[in-house]
Amino acid sequence: EMGRHTDLSDRNPLAMRRVAAGLTQTQLAELAGVKRKQIAMLEAGQVIPRRNTAIKISQALGCEPEDIVCWR
């Protein structure tokens, strides 16, 4: 069954990696030391994170910043 946490995973690399890691937005935010709202906004494509924020999130997920963010 597809829960609401997987809605964006087909088009958002951050959401895809978070779901694959079995984490909620809140859990990832706590691991990365950021606010849950930041994770939600990133997954919704509303904001592009600063590099240091992307590094903290990617470290929490065990990947590279470029794996979760497309800087234009």
Coordinates of C-alpha atoms in Angstrom, one line a residue:
E1 CA 0.0 0.0 0.0
M2 CA 1.3 3.4 -0.9
G3 CA 1.2 5.8 2.0
R4 CA 1.1 9.5 1.9
H5 CA 4.9 9.6 2.6
T6 CA 5.6 8.2 -0.8
D7 CA 3.5 10.6 -2.9
L8 CA 6.5 12.5 -4.2
S9 CA 9.0 9.7 -4.4
D10 CA 8.6 9.1 -8.1
R11 CA 9.7 12.7 -9.0
N12 CA 11.7 13.9 -6.1
P13 CA 15.1 12.4 -5.4
L14 CA 15.1 13.5 -1.7
A15 CA 11.7 12.0 -1.0
M16 CA 12.7 8.8 -2.9
R17 CA 15.9 8.4 -0.8
R18 CA 14.1 9.3 2.5
V19 CA 11.3 6.7 1.8
A20 CA 13.9 4.1 0.8
A21 CA 15.7 4.7 4.1
G22 CA 12.4 4.1 6.0
L23 CA 12.4 7.6 7.5
T24 CA 9.6 10.1 8.0
Q25 CA 10.2 13.8 7.3
T26 CA 10.4 14.4 11.0
Q27 CA 13.0 11.6 11.5
L28 CA 15.2 12.9 8.7
A29 CA 14.9 16.5 9.9
E30 CA 16.1 15.4 13.4
L31 CA 19.0 13.3 11.9
A32 CA 20.1 16.2 9.7
G33 CA 19.5 19.0 12.3
V34 CA 17.0 20.9 10.2
K35 CA 13.3 21.7 10.6
R36 CA 10.7 19.3 9.3
K37 CA 9.1 22.1 7.3
Q38 CA 12.4 22.5 5.4
I39 CA 12.3 18.8 4.4
A40 CA 8.7 19.2 3.3
M41 CA 9.4 22.3 1.2
L42 CA 12.4 20.7 -0.4
E43 CA 10.4 17.6 -1.3
A44 CA 7.6 19.7 -2.7
G45 CA 10.2 21.6 -4.9
Q46 CA 9.3 24.9 -3.3
V47 CA 12.9 25.7 -2.3
I48 CA 16.4 24.8 -3.3
P49 CA 18.6 24.2 -0.2
R50 CA 21.7 26.1 0.6
R51 CA 24.7 23.9 0.1
N52 CA 25.4 23.3 3.8
T53 CA 21.8 22.3 4.4
A54 CA 22.0 19.8 1.5
I55 CA 25.2 18.4 2.9
K56 CA 23.6 17.8 6.3
I57 CA 20.6 16.1 4.8
S58 CA 22.7 14.0 2.4
Q59 CA 25.0 12.9 5.2
A60 CA 21.9 11.8 7.2
L61 CA 20.9 9.7 4.2
G62 CA 24.3 8.4 3.4
C63 CA 24.5 10.0 -0.1
E64 CA 26.1 12.9 -1.9
P65 CA 24.3 16.4 -2.0
E66 CA 24.1 16.1 -5.8
D67 CA 22.0 12.9 -5.3
I68 CA 19.2 14.8 -3.7
V69 CA 19.5 18.3 -5.2
C70 CA 19.7 19.7 -8.7
W71 CA 21.4 23.1 -8.5
R72 CA 20.6 25.1 -11.5

